[in-house]
Amino acid sequence: MREEVAADVAELGSVGLTTVLVGDDPASHVYINAKHKAATAVGIRANDIRLPEDTPEDELLDLLAQLNADEEVDGILVQLPLPSHIDEAKAIEAIDPSKDVDGFHPMNAGRLYLGRPTLVPGTPLGIMRLLAEYEIETKGAHAVVVGRSAIVGKPMAHLLLQANATVTVCHSRTVDLQKHTLDADILVAAAGQLHLIGADMVKAGATVIDVGMNRTDAGLFGDVDPSAAELAGHLTPVPGGVGPMTVAMLLRNAVTAARSRGLEATTAKPSLPGR
Ligand code: NAP
């Protein structure tokens, strides 16, 4: 993916990505550093804005308005979580949807819901790419998504539905989770619960995608118990599976945003970013 994106960046000539990090959350600093390293490595001009924890909400919104108007900026990413005095929804909605490389803006979420081309959150987009790369049939498959967040579970369910899977979405109030997961041909675990999915919850031969990132004193672990590997046809590792794909898809989204903006400039009419 990174090689493909690097070739696209070279062809476009220039792609600009600006990230905004507010505050001192240590995990956020690690994520932003990784995103910058990856962006720079593929030739994306990455601009790293870091603001103090006590930055007023208005100041962040003003900055986003400036970035929206800046022709040099193709993609904007506001690292979440934001400090509690800032309304996250307001910040996301302040980003120009055509520059929203995280795909979190309601306009992009709505387009995804309608099955129209748009900027899609990197984690589910990366999972679709993994399924395609390993030639996992989605058409007619029963896909079970555990988790219904706006950044993973819901967009994941929509993408699988678009790919003609029959989709079940489970969450913390689901009764008898095992009954559902045992029937999954494709199982996406995105609950953020250490080893929630045991080997007794996986159908033999199923494709299991582990999105979970659970930090413990012993290291980083997923939502799927490693013993499930014996039954699963495929199982993504944690770390080293969905995480790196998410970063790669962020870079892909920056290229998509740059392309669609270029198109707008040449055709002078609104155009939707394609995937
Ligand atoms: P989130 O916003 O906390 O959502 C978790 C979802 O899981 C919720 O819908 C919740 O149900 C559901 N859930 C929690 N406990 C459950 C249980 N025991 N049984 C069934 N469902 C349960 O988390 P998120 O942002 O979607 O992230 C999920 C995980 O993926 C986290 O570990 C996160 O760190 C990881 N993640 C990884 C990447 C990556 O790049 N690898 C990217 C994003 C997230 P309710 O809705 O009922 O509360």
mmCIF file of C-alpha atoms and ligand atoms in Angstrom:
data_model
loop_
_atom_site.group_PDB
_atom_site.id
_atom_site.type_symbol
_atom_site.label_atom_id
_atom_site.label_comp_id
_atom_site.label_asym_id
_atom_site.label_seq_id
_atom_site.Cartn_x
_atom_site.Cartn_y
_atom_site.Cartn_z
ATOM 1 C CA MET A 1 0.000 0.000 0.000
ATOM 2 C CA ARG A 2 2.754 2.411 0.931
ATOM 3 C CA GLU A 3 4.564 1.761 -2.345
ATOM 4 C CA GLU A 4 1.346 2.370 -4.263
ATOM 5 C CA VAL A 5 0.736 5.612 -2.381
ATOM 6 C CA ALA A 6 4.335 6.757 -2.930
ATOM 7 C CA ALA A 7 3.888 6.243 -6.685
ATOM 8 C CA ASP A 8 0.620 8.212 -6.619
ATOM 9 C CA VAL A 9 2.206 11.048 -4.641
ATOM 10 C CA ALA A 10 5.051 11.233 -7.171
ATOM 11 C CA GLU A 11 2.513 11.347 -10.021
ATOM 12 C CA LEU A 12 0.474 14.103 -8.337
ATOM 13 C CA GLY A 13 3.625 16.113 -7.629
ATOM 14 C CA SER A 14 2.553 17.307 -4.219
ATOM 15 C CA VAL A 15 0.250 16.148 -1.417
ATOM 16 C CA GLY A 16 -0.022 18.125 1.829
ATOM 17 C CA LEU A 17 -1.270 16.619 5.087
ATOM 18 C CA THR A 18 -1.638 18.685 8.254
ATOM 19 C CA THR A 19 -2.205 17.031 11.603
ATOM 20 C CA VAL A 20 -3.361 18.824 14.725
ATOM 21 C CA LEU A 21 -2.629 17.408 18.152
ATOM 22 C CA VAL A 22 -3.995 19.147 21.249
ATOM 23 C CA GLY A 23 -2.621 18.262 24.661
ATOM 24 C CA ASP A 24 -0.273 15.739 26.197
ATOM 25 C CA ASP A 25 -1.923 12.326 25.779
ATOM 26 C CA PRO A 26 1.125 10.022 25.474
ATOM 27 C CA ALA A 27 -0.591 7.476 23.168
ATOM 28 C CA SER A 28 -1.691 10.308 20.839
ATOM 29 C CA HIS A 29 1.902 11.519 20.579
ATOM 30 C CA VAL A 30 3.013 8.008 19.600
ATOM 31 C CA TYR A 31 0.253 7.749 16.956
ATOM 32 C CA ILE A 32 0.978 11.187 15.479
ATOM 33 C CA ASN A 33 4.706 10.461 15.303
ATOM 34 C CA ALA A 34 4.003 7.184 13.476
ATOM 35 C CA LYS A 35 1.656 8.910 11.021
ATOM 36 C CA HIS A 36 4.249 11.600 10.256
ATOM 37 C CA LYS A 37 7.011 9.099 9.734
ATOM 38 C CA ALA A 38 4.813 7.108 7.350
ATOM 39 C CA ALA A 39 3.614 10.211 5.487
ATOM 40 C CA THR A 40 7.112 11.603 5.022
ATOM 41 C CA ALA A 41 8.388 8.218 3.819
ATOM 42 C CA VAL A 42 5.925 8.243 0.889
ATOM 43 C CA GLY A 43 6.704 11.852 -0.049
ATOM 44 C CA ILE A 44 3.670 13.528 1.536
ATOM 45 C CA ARG A 45 4.379 17.024 2.901
ATOM 46 C CA ALA A 46 3.411 16.500 6.523
ATOM 47 C CA ASN A 47 2.806 19.534 8.710
ATOM 48 C CA ASP A 48 2.733 18.753 12.425
ATOM 49 C CA ILE A 49 0.788 21.275 14.547
ATOM 50 C CA ARG A 50 0.867 20.704 18.308
ATOM 51 C CA LEU A 51 -1.177 22.866 20.636
ATOM 52 C CA PRO A 52 -1.125 23.070 24.443
ATOM 53 C CA GLU A 53 -3.679 21.145 26.535
ATOM 54 C CA ASP A 54 -5.485 24.372 27.556
ATOM 55 C CA THR A 55 -6.035 25.620 23.976
ATOM 56 C CA PRO A 56 -9.518 27.200 23.858
ATOM 57 C CA GLU A 57 -12.054 25.529 21.557
ATOM 58 C CA ASP A 58 -12.440 28.741 19.506
ATOM 59 C CA GLU A 59 -8.724 28.794 18.806
ATOM 60 C CA LEU A 60 -8.831 25.248 17.427
ATOM 61 C CA LEU A 61 -11.885 26.071 15.293
ATOM 62 C CA ASP A 62 -10.148 29.199 13.924
ATOM 63 C CA LEU A 63 -7.081 27.137 13.049
ATOM 64 C CA LEU A 64 -9.237 24.566 11.228
ATOM 65 C CA ALA A 65 -10.926 27.361 9.249
ATOM 66 C CA GLN A 66 -7.472 28.595 8.175
ATOM 67 C CA LEU A 67 -6.407 25.101 7.144
ATOM 68 C CA ASN A 68 -9.655 24.626 5.190
ATOM 69 C CA ALA A 69 -8.858 27.793 3.216
ATOM 70 C CA ASP A 70 -5.190 26.931 2.667
ATOM 71 C CA GLU A 71 -4.630 25.642 -0.900
ATOM 72 C CA GLU A 72 -1.422 23.920 0.185
ATOM 73 C CA VAL A 73 -3.350 21.682 2.587
ATOM 74 C CA ASP A 74 -5.000 18.658 0.953
ATOM 75 C CA GLY A 75 -5.774 16.679 4.091
ATOM 76 C CA ILE A 76 -6.491 17.625 7.717
ATOM 77 C CA LEU A 77 -6.414 15.241 10.668
ATOM 78 C CA VAL A 78 -7.344 16.210 14.220
ATOM 79 C CA GLN A 79 -5.953 13.579 16.574
ATOM 80 C CA LEU A 80 -8.564 12.219 18.997
ATOM 81 C CA PRO A 81 -9.250 12.232 21.876
ATOM 82 C CA LEU A 82 -9.332 15.991 22.384
ATOM 83 C CA PRO A 83 -9.109 17.522 25.887
ATOM 84 C CA SER A 84 -12.502 17.389 27.617
ATOM 85 C CA HIS A 85 -13.186 21.146 27.319
ATOM 86 C CA ILE A 86 -13.276 20.844 23.516
ATOM 87 C CA ASP A 87 -16.370 19.432 21.804
ATOM 88 C CA GLU A 88 -15.026 16.685 19.515
ATOM 89 C CA ALA A 89 -18.079 16.662 17.278
ATOM 90 C CA LYS A 90 -17.728 20.419 16.745
ATOM 91 C CA ALA A 91 -14.054 20.059 15.833
ATOM 92 C CA ILE A 92 -14.743 17.235 13.363
ATOM 93 C CA GLU A 93 -17.570 19.186 11.759
ATOM 94 C CA ALA A 94 -15.272 22.204 11.384
ATOM 95 C CA ILE A 95 -13.065 20.288 8.933
ATOM 96 C CA ASP A 96 -13.832 20.723 5.240
ATOM 97 C CA PRO A 97 -15.323 17.273 4.312
ATOM 98 C CA SER A 98 -13.149 17.147 1.182
ATOM 99 C CA LYS A 99 -10.027 17.412 3.401
ATOM 100 C CA ASP A 100 -11.303 15.055 6.115
ATOM 101 C CA VAL A 101 -8.744 12.245 5.725
ATOM 102 C CA ASP A 102 -10.078 10.413 8.801
ATOM 103 C CA GLY A 103 -13.532 10.218 7.190
ATOM 104 C CA PHE A 104 -15.228 11.189 10.458
ATOM 105 C CA HIS A 105 -17.181 14.236 9.184
ATOM 106 C CA PRO A 106 -20.972 13.620 9.155
ATOM 107 C CA MET A 107 -21.008 14.436 5.427
ATOM 108 C CA ASN A 108 -18.549 11.615 4.724
ATOM 109 C CA ALA A 109 -20.291 9.244 7.158
ATOM 110 C CA GLY A 110 -23.585 10.024 5.395
ATOM 111 C CA ARG A 111 -22.124 9.346 1.960
ATOM 112 C CA LEU A 112 -20.762 6.029 3.201
ATOM 113 C CA TYR A 113 -24.210 5.178 4.578
ATOM 114 C CA LEU A 114 -25.693 5.925 1.154
ATOM 115 C CA GLY A 115 -23.052 3.816 -0.582
ATOM 116 C CA ARG A 116 -21.569 6.787 -2.424
ATOM 117 C CA PRO A 117 -17.834 7.316 -2.993
ATOM 118 C CA THR A 118 -16.318 9.241 -0.121
ATOM 119 C CA LEU A 119 -13.433 9.483 2.344
ATOM 120 C CA VAL A 120 -13.799 6.422 4.593
ATOM 121 C CA PRO A 121 -12.173 5.913 8.042
ATOM 122 C CA GLY A 122 -8.787 4.230 7.646
ATOM 123 C CA THR A 123 -9.324 1.230 9.923
ATOM 124 C CA PRO A 124 -12.357 -0.302 8.160
ATOM 125 C CA LEU A 125 -10.981 0.748 4.771
ATOM 126 C CA GLY A 126 -7.723 -1.054 5.549
ATOM 127 C CA ILE A 127 -9.661 -4.154 6.597
ATOM 128 C CA MET A 128 -11.508 -4.200 3.262
ATOM 129 C CA ARG A 129 -8.156 -3.964 1.524
ATOM 130 C CA LEU A 130 -6.823 -6.874 3.594
ATOM 131 C CA LEU A 131 -9.859 -8.991 2.666
ATOM 132 C CA ALA A 132 -9.353 -8.159 -1.012
ATOM 133 C CA GLU A 133 -5.620 -8.838 -0.881
ATOM 134 C CA TYR A 134 -6.152 -12.285 0.656
ATOM 135 C CA GLU A 135 -9.068 -12.957 -1.721
ATOM 136 C CA ILE A 136 -11.609 -13.509 1.042
ATOM 137 C CA GLU A 137 -15.057 -13.767 -0.539
ATOM 138 C CA THR A 138 -17.422 -11.222 0.981
ATOM 139 C CA LYS A 139 -20.364 -11.805 -1.364
ATOM 140 C CA GLY A 140 -22.945 -13.864 0.507
ATOM 141 C CA ALA A 141 -20.615 -14.317 3.479
ATOM 142 C CA HIS A 142 -21.964 -13.814 6.984
ATOM 143 C CA ALA A 143 -19.875 -11.021 8.476
ATOM 144 C CA VAL A 144 -20.156 -10.344 12.191
ATOM 145 C CA VAL A 145 -18.804 -7.053 13.498
ATOM 146 C CA VAL A 146 -18.296 -6.821 17.255
ATOM 147 C CA GLY A 147 -18.422 -3.109 18.115
ATOM 148 C CA ARG A 148 -20.563 -0.259 16.801
ATOM 149 C CA SER A 149 -18.385 2.834 17.176
ATOM 150 C CA ALA A 150 -18.510 5.587 14.566
ATOM 151 C CA ILE A 151 -14.849 5.090 13.688
ATOM 152 C CA VAL A 152 -14.667 1.300 13.370
ATOM 153 C CA GLY A 153 -17.812 -0.806 13.859
ATOM 154 C CA LYS A 154 -20.403 1.226 11.949
ATOM 155 C CA PRO A 155 -18.296 2.097 8.882
ATOM 156 C CA MET A 156 -17.045 -1.508 8.853
ATOM 157 C CA ALA A 157 -20.613 -2.806 8.741
ATOM 158 C CA HIS A 158 -21.494 -0.432 5.879
ATOM 159 C CA LEU A 159 -18.449 -1.412 3.813
ATOM 160 C CA LEU A 160 -19.161 -5.130 4.281
ATOM 161 C CA LEU A 161 -22.791 -4.552 3.330
ATOM 162 C CA GLN A 162 -21.655 -2.725 0.184
ATOM 163 C CA ALA A 163 -19.436 -5.735 -0.557
ATOM 164 C CA ASN A 164 -22.565 -7.931 -0.459
ATOM 165 C CA ALA A 165 -21.922 -9.618 2.887
ATOM 166 C CA THR A 166 -24.823 -10.366 5.208
ATOM 167 C CA VAL A 167 -23.895 -8.278 8.226
ATOM 168 C CA THR A 168 -24.601 -8.694 11.926
ATOM 169 C CA VAL A 169 -23.460 -5.944 14.295
ATOM 170 C CA CYS A 170 -22.898 -6.914 17.947
ATOM 171 C CA HIS A 171 -22.272 -4.626 20.917
ATOM 172 C CA SER A 172 -22.147 -4.606 24.695
ATOM 173 C CA ARG A 173 -25.886 -5.295 25.037
ATOM 174 C CA THR A 174 -25.889 -8.209 22.579
ATOM 175 C CA VAL A 175 -27.351 -11.306 24.193
ATOM 176 C CA ASP A 176 -25.282 -14.460 23.615
ATOM 177 C CA LEU A 177 -22.392 -12.992 21.656
ATOM 178 C CA GLN A 178 -20.975 -16.475 21.082
ATOM 179 C CA LYS A 179 -24.093 -17.570 19.176
ATOM 180 C CA HIS A 180 -23.458 -14.784 16.652
ATOM 181 C CA THR A 181 -19.676 -15.064 16.378
ATOM 182 C CA LEU A 182 -19.847 -18.843 15.902
ATOM 183 C CA ASP A 183 -21.895 -18.266 12.771
ATOM 184 C CA ALA A 184 -19.430 -15.757 11.252
ATOM 185 C CA ASP A 185 -17.530 -16.467 8.046
ATOM 186 C CA ILE A 186 -15.819 -13.107 8.578
ATOM 187 C CA LEU A 187 -15.478 -11.931 12.167
ATOM 188 C CA VAL A 188 -14.299 -8.405 12.949
ATOM 189 C CA ALA A 189 -13.486 -7.899 16.627
ATOM 190 C CA ALA A 190 -13.491 -4.191 17.491
ATOM 191 C CA ALA A 191 -14.662 -4.018 21.101
ATOM 192 C CA GLY A 192 -11.469 -2.976 22.878
ATOM 193 C CA GLN A 193 -11.840 -5.908 25.319
ATOM 194 C CA LEU A 194 -8.770 -8.027 25.940
ATOM 195 C CA HIS A 195 -9.194 -11.531 24.448
ATOM 196 C CA LEU A 196 -12.998 -11.199 24.352
ATOM 197 C CA ILE A 197 -13.175 -13.662 21.464
ATOM 198 C CA GLY A 198 -12.048 -17.098 22.619
ATOM 199 C CA ALA A 199 -11.369 -20.134 20.437
ATOM 200 C CA ASP A 200 -14.836 -21.434 21.385
ATOM 201 C CA MET A 201 -16.388 -18.413 19.659
ATOM 202 C CA VAL A 202 -14.828 -18.900 16.223
ATOM 203 C CA LYS A 203 -16.175 -21.059 13.387
ATOM 204 C CA ALA A 204 -13.615 -23.390 11.819
ATOM 205 C CA GLY A 205 -12.018 -21.741 8.791
ATOM 206 C CA ALA A 206 -13.415 -18.266 9.517
ATOM 207 C CA THR A 207 -11.496 -15.116 8.635
ATOM 208 C CA VAL A 208 -10.904 -13.242 11.872
ATOM 209 C CA ILE A 209 -9.857 -9.600 11.913
ATOM 210 C CA ASP A 210 -8.577 -8.377 15.257
ATOM 211 C CA VAL A 211 -8.906 -4.605 15.572
ATOM 212 C CA GLY A 212 -8.475 -4.465 19.353
ATOM 213 C CA MET A 213 -5.549 -2.656 20.895
ATOM 214 C CA ASN A 214 -5.426 -3.436 24.588
ATOM 215 C CA ARG A 215 -2.363 -2.162 26.394
ATOM 216 C CA THR A 216 -1.278 -4.204 29.398
ATOM 217 C CA ASP A 217 1.902 -4.368 31.469
ATOM 218 C CA ALA A 218 2.833 -7.423 29.401
ATOM 219 C CA GLY A 219 2.433 -5.556 26.084
ATOM 220 C CA LEU A 220 -0.152 -4.859 23.381
ATOM 221 C CA PHE A 221 -2.860 -7.469 22.807
ATOM 222 C CA GLY A 222 -5.949 -7.792 20.672
ATOM 223 C CA ASP A 223 -9.587 -8.665 21.284
ATOM 224 C CA VAL A 224 -9.049 -12.203 20.015
ATOM 225 C CA ASP A 225 -7.449 -14.887 22.147
ATOM 226 C CA PRO A 226 -4.404 -16.265 20.282
ATOM 227 C CA SER A 227 -5.777 -19.805 20.745
ATOM 228 C CA ALA A 228 -8.409 -18.917 18.097
ATOM 229 C CA ALA A 229 -5.622 -19.174 15.486
ATOM 230 C CA GLU A 230 -5.976 -22.966 15.542
ATOM 231 C CA LEU A 231 -9.555 -22.757 14.268
ATOM 232 C CA ALA A 232 -9.491 -19.637 12.130
ATOM 233 C CA GLY A 233 -8.650 -19.813 8.442
ATOM 234 C CA HIS A 234 -6.986 -16.405 8.762
ATOM 235 C CA LEU A 235 -6.269 -14.259 11.816
ATOM 236 C CA THR A 236 -4.664 -10.799 11.793
ATOM 237 C CA PRO A 237 -1.894 -10.321 14.361
ATOM 238 C CA VAL A 238 -1.784 -7.663 17.075
ATOM 239 C CA PRO A 239 0.427 -5.731 16.772
ATOM 240 C CA GLY A 240 1.292 -5.695 13.098
ATOM 241 C CA GLY A 241 -2.079 -6.324 11.428
ATOM 242 C CA VAL A 242 -4.871 -3.766 11.283
ATOM 243 C CA GLY A 243 -2.747 -1.008 12.882
ATOM 244 C CA PRO A 244 -0.220 -0.564 10.052
ATOM 245 C CA MET A 245 -3.035 -0.905 7.491
ATOM 246 C CA THR A 246 -4.861 1.974 9.196
ATOM 247 C CA VAL A 247 -1.838 4.239 8.830
ATOM 248 C CA ALA A 248 -1.372 3.186 5.195
ATOM 249 C CA MET A 249 -5.025 3.995 4.465
ATOM 250 C CA LEU A 250 -4.649 7.434 6.027
ATOM 251 C CA LEU A 251 -1.926 8.093 3.445
ATOM 252 C CA ARG A 252 -4.207 6.690 0.734
ATOM 253 C CA ASN A 253 -6.961 9.069 1.897
ATOM 254 C CA ALA A 254 -4.571 12.040 1.690
ATOM 255 C CA VAL A 255 -3.919 11.138 -1.957
ATOM 256 C CA THR A 256 -7.662 10.692 -2.586
ATOM 257 C CA ALA A 257 -8.345 14.106 -1.064
ATOM 258 C CA ALA A 258 -5.581 15.751 -3.124
ATOM 259 C CA ARG A 259 -6.880 14.119 -6.319
ATOM 260 C CA SER A 260 -10.465 15.130 -5.763
ATOM 261 C CA ARG A 261 -9.448 18.710 -4.995
ATOM 262 C CA GLY A 262 -7.371 18.780 -8.169
ATOM 263 C CA LEU A 263 -10.401 17.547 -10.079
ATOM 264 C CA GLU A 264 -12.545 20.266 -8.555
ATOM 265 C CA ALA A 265 -10.026 22.872 -9.645
ATOM 266 C CA THR A 266 -9.946 21.626 -13.245
ATOM 267 C CA THR A 267 -13.665 20.981 -13.687
ATOM 268 C CA ALA A 268 -14.815 23.882 -11.490
ATOM 269 C CA LYS A 269 -17.718 21.825 -10.201
ATOM 270 C CA PRO A 270 -18.157 19.867 -6.974
ATOM 271 C CA SER A 271 -16.706 16.391 -7.114
ATOM 272 C CA LEU A 272 -16.771 13.613 -4.586
ATOM 273 C CA PRO A 273 -13.552 11.995 -3.527
ATOM 274 C CA GLY A 274 -13.413 8.431 -4.867
ATOM 275 C CA ARG A 275 -12.014 5.428 -3.064
HETATM 276 P P1 NAP B 1 -15.168 2.109 21.335
HETATM 277 O O1 NAP B 1 -15.608 3.411 20.803
HETATM 278 O O2 NAP B 1 -14.881 1.964 22.797
HETATM 279 O O3 NAP B 1 -16.286 1.032 20.946
HETATM 280 C C1 NAP B 1 -16.235 -0.278 21.414
HETATM 281 C C2 NAP B 1 -17.436 -1.021 20.912
HETATM 282 O O4 NAP B 1 -17.368 -2.364 21.387
HETATM 283 C C3 NAP B 1 -18.763 -0.456 21.413
HETATM 284 O O5 NAP B 1 -19.714 -0.460 20.365
HETATM 285 C C4 NAP B 1 -19.171 -1.414 22.532
HETATM 286 O O6 NAP B 1 -20.563 -1.580 22.661
HETATM 287 C C5 NAP B 1 -18.567 -2.709 22.047
HETATM 288 N N1 NAP B 1 -18.265 -3.600 23.169
HETATM 289 C C6 NAP B 1 -17.579 -3.312 24.289
HETATM 290 N N2 NAP B 1 -17.532 -4.379 25.103
HETATM 291 C C7 NAP B 1 -18.192 -5.371 24.474
HETATM 292 C C8 NAP B 1 -18.491 -6.707 24.797
HETATM 293 N N3 NAP B 1 -18.087 -7.258 25.955
HETATM 294 N N4 NAP B 1 -19.210 -7.452 23.925
HETATM 295 C C9 NAP B 1 -19.610 -6.912 22.750
HETATM 296 N N5 NAP B 1 -19.358 -5.643 22.380
HETATM 297 C C10 NAP B 1 -18.659 -4.877 23.236
HETATM 298 O O7 NAP B 1 -13.877 1.590 20.607
HETATM 299 P P2 NAP B 1 -13.360 1.811 19.095
HETATM 300 O O8 NAP B 1 -12.834 3.184 18.956
HETATM 301 O O9 NAP B 1 -14.372 1.305 18.132
HETATM 302 O O10 NAP B 1 -12.120 0.808 19.109
HETATM 303 C C11 NAP B 1 -12.290 -0.567 19.358
HETATM 304 C C12 NAP B 1 -10.915 -1.196 19.578
HETATM 305 O O11 NAP B 1 -10.176 -1.082 18.369
HETATM 306 C C13 NAP B 1 -10.063 -0.536 20.655
HETATM 307 O O12 NAP B 1 -9.244 -1.519 21.265
HETATM 308 C C14 NAP B 1 -9.199 0.427 19.877
HETATM 309 O O13 NAP B 1 -7.972 0.711 20.544
HETATM 310 C C15 NAP B 1 -8.965 -0.372 18.634
HETATM 311 N N6 NAP B 1 -8.663 0.432 17.457
HETATM 312 C C16 NAP B 1 -7.602 0.033 16.721
HETATM 313 C C17 NAP B 1 -7.287 0.737 15.583
HETATM 314 C C18 NAP B 1 -6.110 0.295 14.783
HETATM 315 O O14 NAP B 1 -5.594 1.067 13.995
HETATM 316 N N7 NAP B 1 -5.650 -0.937 14.945
HETATM 317 C C19 NAP B 1 -8.036 1.849 15.185
HETATM 318 C C20 NAP B 1 -9.150 2.204 15.956
HETATM 319 C C21 NAP B 1 -9.459 1.478 17.091
HETATM 320 P P3 NAP B 1 -21.562 -0.347 23.095
HETATM 321 O O15 NAP B 1 -21.725 0.475 21.852
HETATM 322 O O16 NAP B 1 -22.785 -1.044 23.501
HETATM 323 O O17 NAP B 1 -20.870 0.380 24.201
#
